CSV table of C-alpha atoms in Angstrom, one decimal:
chain,number,residue,atom,x,y,z
A,47,MET,CA,82.4,47.3,140.3
A,48,ASP,CA,81.1,47.9,136.8
A,49,ALA,CA,78.9,50.7,135.7
A,50,LYS,CA,75.8,48.6,135.8
A,51,ASN,CA,76.2,47.6,139.4
A,52,LYS,CA,76.7,51.2,140.4
A,53,GLN,CA,73.3,52.0,139.1
A,54,VAL,CA,71.7,49.3,141.1
A,55,LYS,CA,73.4,50.1,144.3
A,56,PRO,CA,74.1,53.8,144.2
A,57,ALA,CA,74.1,54.2,148.0
A,58,ASN,CA,77.3,52.3,148.3
A,59,THR,CA,79.1,54.5,145.8
A,60,VAL,CA,81.8,56.5,147.6
A,61,ILE,CA,82.0,59.9,146.0
A,62,THR,CA,85.5,61.3,145.8
A,63,TYR,CA,87.1,64.0,143.7
A,64,ARG,CA,88.0,61.3,141.2
A,65,THR,CA,84.3,60.2,140.7
A,66,PRO,CA,83.0,61.4,137.3
A,67,ILE,CA,81.2,64.7,137.5
A,68,TYR,CA,77.8,63.3,136.4
A,69,LEU,CA,77.9,60.8,139.2
A,70,GLN,CA,78.7,63.5,141.7
A,71,LEU,CA,75.8,65.6,140.5
A,72,ARG,CA,73.5,62.6,140.7
A,73,GLU,CA,74.4,62.1,144.3
A,74,ILE,CA,73.8,65.8,145.1
A,75,VAL,CA,70.3,65.6,143.6
A,76,ARG,CA,69.6,62.3,145.3
A,77,ASN,CA,70.6,63.7,148.6
A,78,ARG,CA,68.5,66.8,148.2
A,79,ILE,CA,65.5,64.6,147.5
A,80,GLU,CA,66.2,62.4,150.5
A,81,GLU,CA,66.8,65.3,152.8
A,82,GLY,CA,63.5,66.8,151.6
A,83,GLU,CA,64.9,69.9,150.0
A,84,TYR,CA,63.2,68.8,146.8
A,85,LEU,CA,59.8,67.5,147.7
A,86,PRO,CA,57.7,65.0,145.8
A,87,GLY,CA,55.5,66.8,143.3
A,88,MET,CA,58.0,69.7,143.0
A,89,ALA,CA,60.1,70.6,140.0
A,90,ILE,CA,63.9,70.5,140.6
A,91,PRO,CA,65.9,73.3,139.0
A,92,SER,CA,66.1,73.1,135.3
A,93,GLU,CA,68.9,71.4,133.5
A,94,ASN,CA,70.2,74.8,132.4
A,95,GLU,CA,70.1,76.1,135.9
A,96,LEU,CA,72.0,73.1,137.3
A,97,ALA,CA,74.5,73.4,134.5
A,98,GLU,CA,75.1,77.0,135.4
A,99,THR,CA,75.2,76.5,139.1
A,100,PHE,CA,77.8,73.8,138.9
A,101,GLY,CA,79.7,75.1,135.9
A,102,ILE,CA,79.2,71.9,134.0
A,103,ASN,CA,77.9,70.9,130.6
A,104,ARG,CA,74.1,70.4,130.0
A,105,ILE,CA,74.8,66.9,128.6
A,106,THR,CA,76.5,66.0,131.9
A,107,VAL,CA,73.4,67.2,133.8
A,108,ARG,CA,71.2,65.2,131.6
A,109,ASN,CA,73.3,62.1,132.1
A,110,ALA,CA,73.2,62.6,135.9
A,111,LEU,CA,69.4,62.9,135.9
A,112,ASP,CA,68.8,60.0,133.5
A,113,ALA,CA,69.5,57.4,136.1
A,114,LEU,CA,67.3,59.0,138.7
A,115,VAL,CA,64.5,59.1,136.0
A,116,ASN,CA,65.1,55.4,135.4
A,117,GLU,CA,65.0,54.7,139.1
A,118,GLY,CA,61.6,56.3,139.3
A,119,MET,CA,62.8,59.1,141.6
A,120,LEU,CA,62.3,61.8,138.9
A,121,GLN,CA,59.9,62.3,136.0
A,122,ARG,CA,60.4,64.4,133.0
A,123,VAL,CA,57.3,66.3,132.0
A,124,GLN,CA,57.2,67.7,128.5
A,125,GLY,CA,57.4,71.5,128.6
A,126,LYS,CA,57.1,71.7,132.4
A,127,GLY,CA,60.4,70.4,133.8
A,128,VAL,CA,61.8,67.5,135.9
A,129,PHE,CA,59.6,66.5,138.9
A,130,VAL,CA,60.3,64.6,142.1
A,131,LEU,CA,58.2,61.5,142.5
A,132,GLY,CA,57.1,60.0,145.8
A,133,ASN,CA,55.3,56.8,146.8
A,134,LYS,CA,52.6,55.3,144.7
A,135,TYR,CA,49.4,53.6,145.8
A,136,GLU,CA,49.4,49.9,145.2
A,137,GLU,CA,45.8,50.1,144.5
A,138,VAL,CA,44.0,53.1,143.0
A,139,LEU,CA,40.5,53.9,144.3
A,140,GLU,CA,39.3,54.7,140.8
A,141,GLU,CA,40.0,51.1,139.7
A,142,HIS,CA,37.1,50.1,141.8
A,143,GLY,CA,34.6,52.1,139.7
A,144,GLY,CA,33.3,55.6,139.5
A,145,PHE,CA,32.7,58.1,136.8
A,146,VAL,CA,35.6,58.5,134.4
A,147,PRO,CA,35.5,61.5,132.1
A,148,ASN,CA,36.1,60.6,128.4
A,149,LEU,CA,38.4,63.3,127.4
A,150,ALA,CA,39.9,64.0,124.0
A,151,SER,CA,38.3,62.2,121.2
A,152,GLY,CA,41.3,61.0,119.2
A,153,LYS,CA,44.7,62.6,119.3
A,154,ALA,CA,43.8,66.0,120.9
A,155,THR,CA,46.2,66.7,123.7
A,156,VAL,CA,44.9,67.2,127.2
A,157,SER,CA,46.5,69.8,129.5
A,158,THR,CA,45.8,71.3,132.9
A,159,LYS,CA,46.4,74.9,134.0
A,160,GLU,CA,46.7,75.7,137.7
A,161,GLN,CA,44.7,79.0,137.7
A,162,VAL,CA,44.6,79.5,141.5
A,163,LYS,CA,46.3,78.0,144.4
A,164,SER,CA,45.7,79.7,147.7
A,165,LEU,CA,45.1,79.2,151.4
A,166,ARG,CA,41.9,80.5,152.9
A,167,PRO,CA,40.1,80.1,156.2
A,168,ALA,CA,37.7,77.1,156.0
A,169,GLY,CA,34.6,79.1,157.0
A,170,ASP,CA,31.5,77.5,158.4
A,171,LYS,CA,30.7,75.3,155.4
A,172,PHE,CA,34.1,73.7,155.0
A,173,ALA,CA,34.6,73.6,158.8
A,174,ASN,CA,31.6,71.3,159.0
A,175,LEU,CA,32.6,69.2,155.9
A,176,PHE,CA,36.2,68.7,157.0
A,177,ASP,CA,35.5,68.6,160.7
A,178,ILE,CA,37.9,71.5,161.5
A,179,ALA,CA,37.5,75.0,163.0
A,180,PRO,CA,36.2,77.8,160.7
A,181,GLU,CA,39.5,79.7,161.1
A,182,ASP,CA,41.6,76.7,160.1
A,183,PRO,CA,43.3,77.0,156.8
A,184,ILE,CA,42.3,75.0,153.7
A,185,TYR,CA,43.8,75.0,150.2
A,186,PHE,CA,41.7,76.2,147.3
A,187,ILE,CA,42.9,75.2,143.9
A,188,ARG,CA,41.3,75.9,140.6
A,189,HIS,CA,42.3,74.0,137.4
A,190,LEU,CA,41.3,74.7,133.9
A,191,ASN,CA,41.5,71.6,131.7
A,192,LEU,CA,42.1,72.1,128.0
A,193,VAL,CA,41.6,69.6,125.3
A,194,GLY,CA,43.3,70.4,122.0
A,195,GLY,CA,44.0,73.8,123.5
A,196,GLU,CA,40.3,74.6,124.2
A,197,ALA,CA,38.7,74.8,127.5
A,198,ALA,CA,36.8,71.6,128.3
A,199,SER,CA,36.3,71.7,132.1
A,200,MET,CA,37.1,73.6,135.3
A,201,GLU,CA,37.7,72.1,138.6
A,202,GLU,CA,37.7,73.6,142.1
A,203,ILE,CA,39.5,71.6,144.7
A,204,TYR,CA,39.4,72.1,148.5
A,205,VAL,CA,41.9,70.3,150.9
A,206,PRO,CA,42.5,71.1,154.5
A,207,GLN,CA,46.1,72.2,155.0
A,208,ASP,CA,46.8,69.8,157.9
A,209,ILE,CA,46.0,66.9,155.6
A,210,CYS,CA,48.7,67.8,153.1
A,211,PRO,CA,50.8,70.8,154.2
A,212,GLN,CA,53.3,70.1,151.4
A,213,LEU,CA,50.7,71.0,148.8
A,214,ASP,CA,52.3,74.4,148.7
A,215,ALA,CA,55.3,73.1,146.9
A,216,VAL,CA,53.5,70.7,144.6
A,217,ASN,CA,52.7,71.5,141.0
A,218,THR,CA,49.1,70.3,140.9
A,219,SER,CA,48.7,70.8,137.2
A,220,VAL,CA,51.3,68.0,136.6
A,221,PHE,CA,50.1,65.4,139.2
A,222,PRO,CA,46.4,64.6,140.0
A,223,MET,CA,45.5,64.9,143.7
A,224,ARG,CA,45.5,61.1,144.1
A,225,ASP,CA,49.2,61.0,143.2
A,226,VAL,CA,49.9,64.0,145.5
A,227,PHE,CA,48.2,62.2,148.4
A,228,ALA,CA,50.1,59.0,147.6
A,229,PHE,CA,53.4,61.0,147.7
A,230,TYR,CA,52.6,62.1,151.3
A,231,ASP,CA,51.0,58.9,152.5
A,232,VAL,CA,47.5,60.3,152.7
A,233,GLU,CA,45.3,57.4,152.1
A,234,MET,CA,42.1,57.7,150.0
A,235,CYS,CA,39.7,55.0,151.1
A,236,SER,CA,36.3,56.0,149.7
A,237,MET,CA,34.8,58.4,147.2
A,238,ARG,CA,31.4,59.7,146.4
A,239,GLN,CA,30.7,61.3,143.1
A,240,SER,CA,27.6,62.9,141.7
A,241,LEU,CA,26.8,64.3,138.3
A,242,GLU,CA,24.1,66.9,137.8
A,243,ILE,CA,23.2,68.9,134.7
A,244,ILE,CA,23.1,72.7,135.2
A,245,GLN,CA,23.1,75.9,133.3
A,246,GLY,CA,26.0,77.3,135.3
A,247,LEU,CA,26.9,80.8,136.4
A,248,SER,CA,27.7,83.2,133.7
A,249,LYS,CA,31.2,83.5,135.1
A,250,THR,CA,31.8,79.8,134.7
A,251,ARG,CA,30.2,79.7,131.2
A,252,LYS,CA,32.5,82.5,130.1
A,253,MET,CA,35.6,80.8,131.5
A,254,LEU,CA,34.7,77.6,129.5
A,255,ASP,CA,33.5,79.6,126.5
A,256,VAL,CA,30.2,77.7,126.5
A,257,PRO,CA,28.0,78.4,123.5
A,258,ASP,CA,24.4,79.5,124.2
A,259,GLY,CA,22.0,76.6,124.6
A,260,VAL,CA,24.7,74.2,125.8
A,261,ALA,CA,24.4,72.9,129.4
A,262,LEU,CA,27.1,72.0,131.8
A,263,ILE,CA,27.7,68.9,133.8
A,264,MET,CA,28.6,69.6,137.4
A,265,MET,CA,30.5,66.8,139.1
A,266,GLU,CA,31.1,66.8,142.9
A,267,CYS,CA,33.5,64.4,144.5
A,268,THR,CA,34.1,63.8,148.2
A,269,PHE,CA,37.1,61.7,149.2
A,270,ARG,CA,37.5,60.2,152.7
A,271,ASP,CA,40.4,58.4,154.5
A,272,LYS,CA,40.3,55.2,156.6
A,273,THR,CA,38.7,56.9,159.5
A,274,GLY,CA,35.9,58.4,157.4
A,275,ARG,CA,37.3,61.9,157.6
A,276,VAL,CA,36.8,64.0,154.5
A,277,ILE,CA,40.2,64.8,153.0
A,278,GLU,CA,39.2,66.4,149.7
A,279,PHE,CA,36.1,68.0,148.1
A,280,SER,CA,36.0,69.0,144.5
A,281,ARG,CA,33.5,70.5,142.3
A,282,SER,CA,34.0,70.4,138.5
A,283,PHE,CA,32.1,71.9,135.6
A,284,PHE,CA,32.3,70.2,132.2
A,285,ARG,CA,31.1,71.5,128.9
A,286,GLY,CA,28.1,69.3,128.0
A,287,ASP,CA,29.0,69.4,124.3
A,288,ARG,CA,32.5,68.2,124.9
A,289,SER,CA,32.2,65.7,127.7
A,290,SER,CA,30.9,62.3,128.5
A,291,PHE,CA,31.5,59.9,131.4
A,292,ARG,CA,32.1,56.2,131.5
A,293,ILE,CA,31.3,53.9,134.5
A,294,THR,CA,31.9,50.2,134.9
A,295,LEU,CA,29.1,48.2,136.3
A,296,SER,CA,29.7,45.1,138.4
A,297,ASP,CA,27.7,42.8,140.5
A,298,ARG,CA,30.7,40.9,141.7
A,299,PRO,CA,31.2,41.2,145.4
B,17,MET,CA,49.7,83.1,149.0
B,18,GLU,CA,46.6,85.3,149.6
B,19,TYR,CA,44.6,84.4,152.6
B,20,HIS,CA,41.0,85.5,152.2
B,21,VAL,CA,37.7,84.4,150.8
B,22,ALA,CA,35.8,86.7,148.4
B,23,PRO,CA,32.7,88.1,150.2
B,24,ARG,CA,30.4,86.6,147.6
B,25,THR,CA,31.9,83.2,148.0
B,26,GLU,CA,31.7,83.5,151.7
B,27,ALA,CA,28.1,84.6,151.6
B,28,MET,CA,27.2,81.6,149.4
B,29,GLU,CA,28.9,79.2,151.7
B,30,LYS,CA,27.3,80.7,154.7
B,31,LEU,CA,23.9,80.3,153.1
B,32,GLU,CA,24.6,76.7,152.1
B,33,ASN,CA,25.7,76.0,155.6
B,34,PHE,CA,22.7,77.7,157.1
B,35,ILE,CA,20.4,75.4,155.1
B,36,ALA,CA,22.4,72.3,156.2
B,37,VAL,CA,22.8,73.2,159.9
B,38,ASN,CA,19.2,74.2,160.4
B,39,ARG,CA,18.1,71.1,158.4
B,40,LEU,CA,15.8,73.1,156.3
B,41,THR,CA,13.6,70.7,154.3
B,42,ALA,CA,12.4,71.1,150.8
B,43,HIS,CA,9.9,73.9,150.1
B,44,THR,CA,10.8,75.7,153.4
B,45,ARG,CA,11.2,79.4,152.9
B,46,ILE,CA,14.5,80.9,153.9
B,47,PRO,CA,14.7,84.1,155.9
B,48,SER,CA,14.2,87.4,154.0
B,49,GLU,CA,17.1,89.1,152.3
B,50,ARG,CA,17.0,91.8,154.9
B,51,ASP,CA,17.2,89.5,157.8
B,52,LEU,CA,20.1,87.5,156.3
B,53,CYS,CA,22.0,90.7,155.4
B,54,GLU,CA,21.6,91.9,159.0
B,55,MET,CA,22.5,88.6,160.5
B,56,TRP,CA,25.8,88.2,158.5
B,57,GLY,CA,26.6,91.9,158.2
B,58,ILE,CA,26.7,91.9,154.4
B,59,ASN,CA,25.1,94.0,151.6
B,60,ARG,CA,22.2,93.1,149.4
B,61,THR,CA,24.3,92.7,146.3
B,62,THR,CA,26.5,90.1,147.9
B,63,LEU,CA,23.6,88.2,149.3
B,64,ARG,CA,21.7,88.3,146.0
B,65,PHE,CA,24.8,86.8,144.3
B,66,ALA,CA,24.8,84.0,146.9
B,67,VAL,CA,21.1,83.3,146.3
B,68,ASP,CA,21.5,83.4,142.5
B,69,THR,CA,24.3,80.9,142.7
B,70,LEU,CA,22.4,78.4,144.8
B,71,VAL,CA,19.3,78.8,142.6
B,72,GLU,CA,21.6,78.1,139.6
B,73,TYR,CA,23.0,75.0,141.4
B,74,GLY,CA,19.4,73.8,142.0
B,75,ARG,CA,19.6,74.2,145.8
B,76,LEU,CA,17.1,77.0,146.1
B,77,TYR,CA,14.2,78.3,144.0
B,78,ARG,CA,12.4,81.7,143.8
B,79,VAL,CA,8.7,82.3,144.0
B,80,ARG,CA,7.8,85.8,142.7
B,81,GLY,CA,6.4,88.0,145.3
B,82,SER,CA,6.8,85.4,148.0
B,83,GLY,CA,10.5,84.6,148.6
B,84,VAL,CA,13.2,82.0,148.3
B,85,TYR,CA,12.6,78.4,149.1
B,86,VAL,CA,14.8,75.3,149.6
B,87,ALA,CA,14.6,73.1,146.5
B,88,GLU,CA,13.7,69.4,146.6
B,89,SER,CA,16.8,67.3,146.4
B,90,LYS,CA,17.2,65.5,143.2
B,91,THR,CA,16.5,61.8,143.1
B,92,VAL,CA,19.7,59.9,143.4
B,93,ARG,CA,20.4,57.3,140.8
B,94,ASN,CA,23.0,55.4,142.5
B,95,ILE,CA,25.0,53.5,140.0
B,96,VAL,CA,26.3,50.5,141.8
B,97,GLY,CA,25.7,47.4,139.8
B,98,VAL,CA,24.1,46.0,136.7
B,99,ASN,CA,20.6,45.7,137.8
B,100,SER,CA,20.4,48.1,140.6
B,101,MET,CA,17.9,50.8,139.6
B,102,SER,CA,14.6,49.4,140.8
B,103,MET,CA,16.2,47.9,143.9
B,104,GLU,CA,18.1,51.1,144.6
B,105,MET,CA,14.9,53.1,144.3
B,106,GLN,CA,13.1,50.7,146.5
B,107,GLN,CA,15.7,51.1,149.2
B,108,GLN,CA,15.2,54.9,149.0
B,109,GLY,CA,11.5,54.4,149.4
B,110,ILE,CA,10.8,55.6,145.9
B,111,ALA,CA,8.1,53.9,143.8
B,112,LEU,CA,9.5,53.2,140.3
B,113,THR,CA,6.8,52.2,137.8
B,114,SER,CA,6.9,51.6,134.1
B,115,LYS,CA,4.6,51.7,131.0
B,116,ILE,CA,5.5,50.0,127.8
B,117,LEU,CA,5.4,52.4,124.9
B,118,SER,CA,6.4,50.0,122.2
B,119,MET,CA,7.5,46.4,121.9
B,120,ARG,CA,8.5,44.9,118.6
B,121,VAL,CA,11.0,42.6,116.8
B,122,ILE,CA,13.3,44.5,114.5
B,123,GLU,CA,16.3,43.6,112.4
B,124,ALA,CA,19.4,44.7,114.0
B,125,THR,CA,20.8,48.0,112.7
B,126,LYS,CA,24.5,48.5,112.4
B,127,GLN,CA,24.7,50.2,115.9
B,128,VAL,CA,22.5,47.6,117.6
B,129,ALA,CA,24.3,44.7,116.0
B,130,LYS,CA,27.6,46.0,117.0
B,131,LYS,CA,26.6,46.6,120.6
B,132,LEU,CA,24.9,43.2,121.0
B,133,ARG,CA,27.9,41.6,119.2
B,134,THR,CA,25.7,40.1,116.6
B,135,THR,CA,25.2,40.5,112.8
B,136,LEU,CA,23.3,43.1,110.8
B,137,GLY,CA,19.7,42.1,110.3
B,138,LYS,CA,19.6,39.6,113.2
B,139,LYS,CA,16.2,39.6,114.9
B,140,VAL,CA,16.2,41.6,118.1
B,141,TYR,CA,13.5,42.8,120.5
B,142,GLU,CA,13.3,46.5,120.9
B,143,CYS,CA,11.4,47.5,124.0
B,144,ILE,CA,10.7,51.1,124.8
B,145,ARG,CA,9.3,52.0,128.2
B,146,LEU,CA,8.4,55.2,130.1
B,147,ARG,CA,9.3,55.0,133.7
B,148,TYR,CA,7.9,57.0,136.5
B,149,ILE,CA,9.2,58.1,139.9
B,150,ASN,CA,6.4,58.7,142.3
B,151,SER,CA,4.0,59.0,139.3
B,152,ILE,CA,6.2,61.6,137.5
B,153,PRO,CA,7.3,60.4,134.1
B,154,CYS,CA,11.0,61.0,134.0
B,155,ILE,CA,12.9,58.2,132.2
B,156,ILE,CA,12.5,56.9,128.6
B,157,GLU,CA,14.3,53.6,128.3
B,158,THR,CA,15.0,51.7,125.1
B,159,LEU,CA,16.2,48.1,125.5
B,160,TYR,CA,17.6,45.8,122.9
B,161,LEU,CA,17.8,42.0,123.3
B,162,ASP,CA,18.8,39.2,121.0
B,163,CYS,CA,15.7,37.1,120.2
B,164,GLU,CA,17.9,34.0,120.4
B,165,THR,CA,19.2,34.8,123.9
B,166,CYS,CA,15.7,35.6,125.1
B,167,PRO,CA,13.1,33.7,123.1
B,168,ASP,CA,9.4,34.8,123.6
B,169,PHE,CA,10.5,37.8,125.6
B,170,ASP,CA,7.4,39.7,124.6
B,171,LYS,CA,5.3,37.0,126.3
B,172,TYR,CA,7.0,37.4,129.6
B,173,TYR,CA,7.5,41.1,129.7
B,174,SER,CA,4.8,43.4,131.2
B,175,ASP,CA,4.6,46.8,132.8
B,176,ARG,CA,5.2,45.2,136.2
B,177,ALA,CA,7.9,42.7,135.4
B,178,SER,CA,11.4,43.3,136.6
B,179,MET,CA,14.0,42.6,134.0
B,180,GLY,CA,16.3,41.1,136.6
B,181,TYR,CA,13.6,38.7,137.5
B,182,ILE,CA,13.0,37.6,133.9
B,183,TYR,CA,16.7,37.1,133.1
B,184,LYS,CA,17.2,35.1,136.3
B,185,ASN,CA,14.1,33.0,136.6
B,186,ILE,CA,13.0,32.5,133.0
B,187,TYR,CA,16.3,32.5,131.0
B,188,HIS,CA,18.5,31.5,133.9
B,189,LEU,CA,21.0,34.2,133.0
B,190,ASN,CA,23.0,36.1,135.6
B,191,GLN,CA,23.9,39.7,134.8
B,192,GLU,CA,27.2,40.3,136.2
B,193,SER,CA,29.1,43.2,134.5
B,194,GLY,CA,28.6,46.0,132.1
B,195,GLU,CA,29.6,49.5,131.2
B,196,GLU,CA,27.6,52.7,130.9
B,197,ASN,CA,28.3,56.0,129.1
B,198,ILE,CA,26.7,59.2,130.3
B,199,SER,CA,26.3,62.5,128.4
B,200,VAL,CA,24.0,65.4,127.8
B,201,THR,CA,21.1,65.5,125.3
B,202,TYR,CA,18.3,67.9,124.7
B,203,LEU,CA,14.7,66.7,124.7
B,204,SER,CA,12.9,66.4,121.4
B,205,ALA,CA,9.3,67.6,121.1
B,206,GLU,CA,8.1,64.0,121.4
B,207,GLU,CA,10.3,63.1,124.4
B,208,ALA,CA,9.3,66.4,126.1
B,209,GLN,CA,5.7,65.6,125.7
B,210,LEU,CA,6.1,62.0,127.1
B,211,MET,CA,7.9,63.3,130.1
B,212,ASP,CA,5.8,66.3,130.7
B,213,ALA,CA,8.8,68.6,130.3
B,214,LYS,CA,9.9,71.4,128.0
B,215,GLU,CA,11.3,70.8,124.6
B,216,GLY,CA,15.0,71.5,124.4
B,217,GLU,CA,15.5,71.0,128.1
B,218,PRO,CA,18.9,69.3,128.8
B,219,ALA,CA,18.7,65.7,130.1
B,220,PHE,CA,21.0,62.8,130.8
B,221,PHE,CA,21.6,60.5,127.9
B,222,THR,CA,23.0,57.1,129.0
B,223,THR,CA,23.9,54.1,126.9
B,224,GLY,CA,25.2,50.8,128.1
B,225,PHE,CA,25.3,47.1,128.0
B,226,THR,CA,25.4,44.3,130.5
B,227,LYS,CA,27.0,40.9,130.3
B,228,THR,CA,26.3,37.6,131.9
B,229,ASP,CA,28.7,35.8,134.2
B,230,LYS,CA,29.7,33.8,131.1
B,231,GLY,CA,30.7,36.9,129.2
B,232,GLN,CA,27.7,36.9,126.9
B,233,ILE,CA,26.2,40.3,126.0
B,234,LEU,CA,22.7,40.3,127.4
B,235,GLU,CA,21.2,43.7,126.7
B,236,PHE,CA,22.0,47.0,125.2
B,237,TYR,CA,20.1,50.1,126.4
B,238,GLN,CA,19.7,53.8,125.8
B,239,SER,CA,18.0,55.9,128.4
B,240,ILE,CA,17.0,59.5,128.8
B,241,PHE,CA,16.7,60.9,132.4
B,242,ARG,CA,15.1,64.2,133.2
B,243,ALA,CA,18.0,66.3,134.6
B,244,ASP,CA,15.7,68.4,136.9
B,245,ILE,CA,14.7,65.2,138.7
B,246,PHE,CA,17.9,63.1,138.7
B,247,LYS,CA,21.4,63.2,139.7
B,248,MET,CA,23.8,60.3,138.9
B,249,VAL,CA,25.8,59.1,141.9
B,250,SER,CA,28.6,56.6,142.4
B,251,VAL,CA,30.0,55.6,145.7
B,252,ILE,CA,33.0,53.4,145.9
B,253,SER,CA,35.3,52.3,148.7
B,254,LYS,CA,38.3,50.1,149.0
B,255,ASP,CA,36.9,47.6,151.5
């Protein structure tokens, strides 16, 4: 069997002490992903850590991971690490329409910071929204989105824990919620978005460093699954001077 | 991971929920601060924060010396298709009327020419109308059409005519697709006067174009929507 075939059919590779080290490490990582030790959306140990753990060269680690990256099992994210990927949706809900924020004019880089990720009791309001008990746990996540290093928007996300218990392990600043849901087979079937212009709370304005006289755009999104159950609610605040939204219109059925 | 909700957040959500569960309609007064504090066992500062937040989000409003009231919900501009506004409003039982402010033939400026995919100086209709929701002036809409695509448009157009009807029945054109961009603007003195609003108030600024089923650009528009009256909504689903 030549090297090319091994990449295509790795499962058949029999690992022995004579197998090259990089292939041995590749199978270790693959097994840990398949066994669920490394979950989709999670970063695996860094190349340096792996090199140290197994007493091998970093180049060897890199070689081992390359194939898994090419296979679509792992993804390298600049400055953040190597992440496990899961399933993808064949069809993304957003392709059907909806408001799309126009970020970054030109070459400015867009980045997301996960400021808060916590579990909290749903309380009366979210119990009603998600159709769960007030004491049931929900995730609360807050993201700060930066464009060219400056704050452009802030997003608050609420997801019931039972919808996606693995959210704990996932780095939500790397993957949008739609990807995370796809990883864990949570289907998004419909979405309602609304845009309103508001002044915003002083806390929010401070966080986004909004100049006086500039208004905010508040976007609320409700996502539902096939059964109509609400699986995610989010509320975002965009700086009015740095944001616009695009929407595709269509009268085709 | 921490497992709690900040008292202020909890109070705000309780209040939001109270309004929803009790189906309090617009302009209903909510119970007094004292009663709500007692009911939920929270202090005045916490409750005041909750009220302030919901006032800020436009869910409640204060009347001095009288109390706190549930605000009227904003009119939903449901963006579903190319020619949906009047139909959509009709479905919601809202009367949408218009008044022409200006109708003239101009030579296409660089921006208009580009949007209509025509050349500089080409003759185009520029039609500006003020639109009313239940008699409140709240939209200023400027429409550009190529004179060649829609000859004698000024003869057919009136305050009561529907653009969709004119395109379809007079020019036999079917609007099928388009794109719209939404951002924030601030009302000029003139715009504020027309819409009975305050100068400098933030408003929605939308620009867009629509195309026919044959891929021809039909119209280019720019609109200003009062932000205290409208919210933009999009509902999509896979099936």
